[in-house]
């Protein structure tokens, strides 16, 4: 009986599989690891003969592949570059600036940011390459204050992988508001950098509503082999609503603050809240108004403008500010 010929669909599938494996070969060799024939064959799950054919195919396609006896690994000549997206000057400048920001020690992304920028530089046209390199070199980020240290990067990565894979999380959480550590099983919704800290917004498996968890307070966080229930329509802005930062109070307040003339220009340079509105006064002062949910976060910000701001309303915020100032005076009036 004659052998049945493969269908067109089967041929395309086999072709796509071979192409995917070929690209995987090239991606490994051009990466940061060291790959010799034995390790490549094991990683690609192919025979030495198949590996030899893939190498010949790449060479025929113009890829300058060679074997370095000194490093015992396949290499691609350093001046080789694939065609890439055509970035204009503004786009390249934006990418270089983003790499500089991401490379800040405070964000714990330095090695990843550097590797990503290097790949863009290696595959870019010469004019774009210069802009990328110069933007990253001439843009520096100093003294960016983010809560936590480099160990937090692994926690963030675990949470991001859970979101990408749609799986649940389990973690041990330490907070100053509880007498001891709390173990949570969570449905992750978002990872968010808000002001000076990273947060995980997730719904505990035993509850109906999501909570806000500060990333640095997780002592352990791992993914579970269980599908997470992640709402497709979750809106982070709607979740935080009018919270001054991340913790939303139960009562909403219309806040009106009068800043003195010597503070007016500086306070208006920043959009402190998405509800912010300003009204210049005849004497050079300025009135800022906000709509906020809860006062516990905004009061700390108001205290930072001590002597240059008057709380017009609400009276609850004014009382909080007065009490905090009284406590500060009492604390600093005590001589040891």
PDB file of C-alpha atoms in Angstrom, residues 16 154 180 222 287 297:
ATOM      1  CA  UNK A  16       6.454  26.049  11.497  1.00  0.00           C
ATOM      2  CA  UNK A 154      11.888  38.415  43.182  1.00  0.00           C
ATOM      3  CA  UNK A 180       2.123  38.135  63.700  1.00  0.00           C
ATOM      4  CA  UNK A 222       4.855  31.614  45.393  1.00  0.00           C
ATOM      5  CA  UNK A 287      -6.213  77.757  46.609  1.00  0.00           C
ATOM      6  CA  UNK A 297      -2.982  59.878  53.763  1.00  0.00           C
TER       7      UNK A 297
END
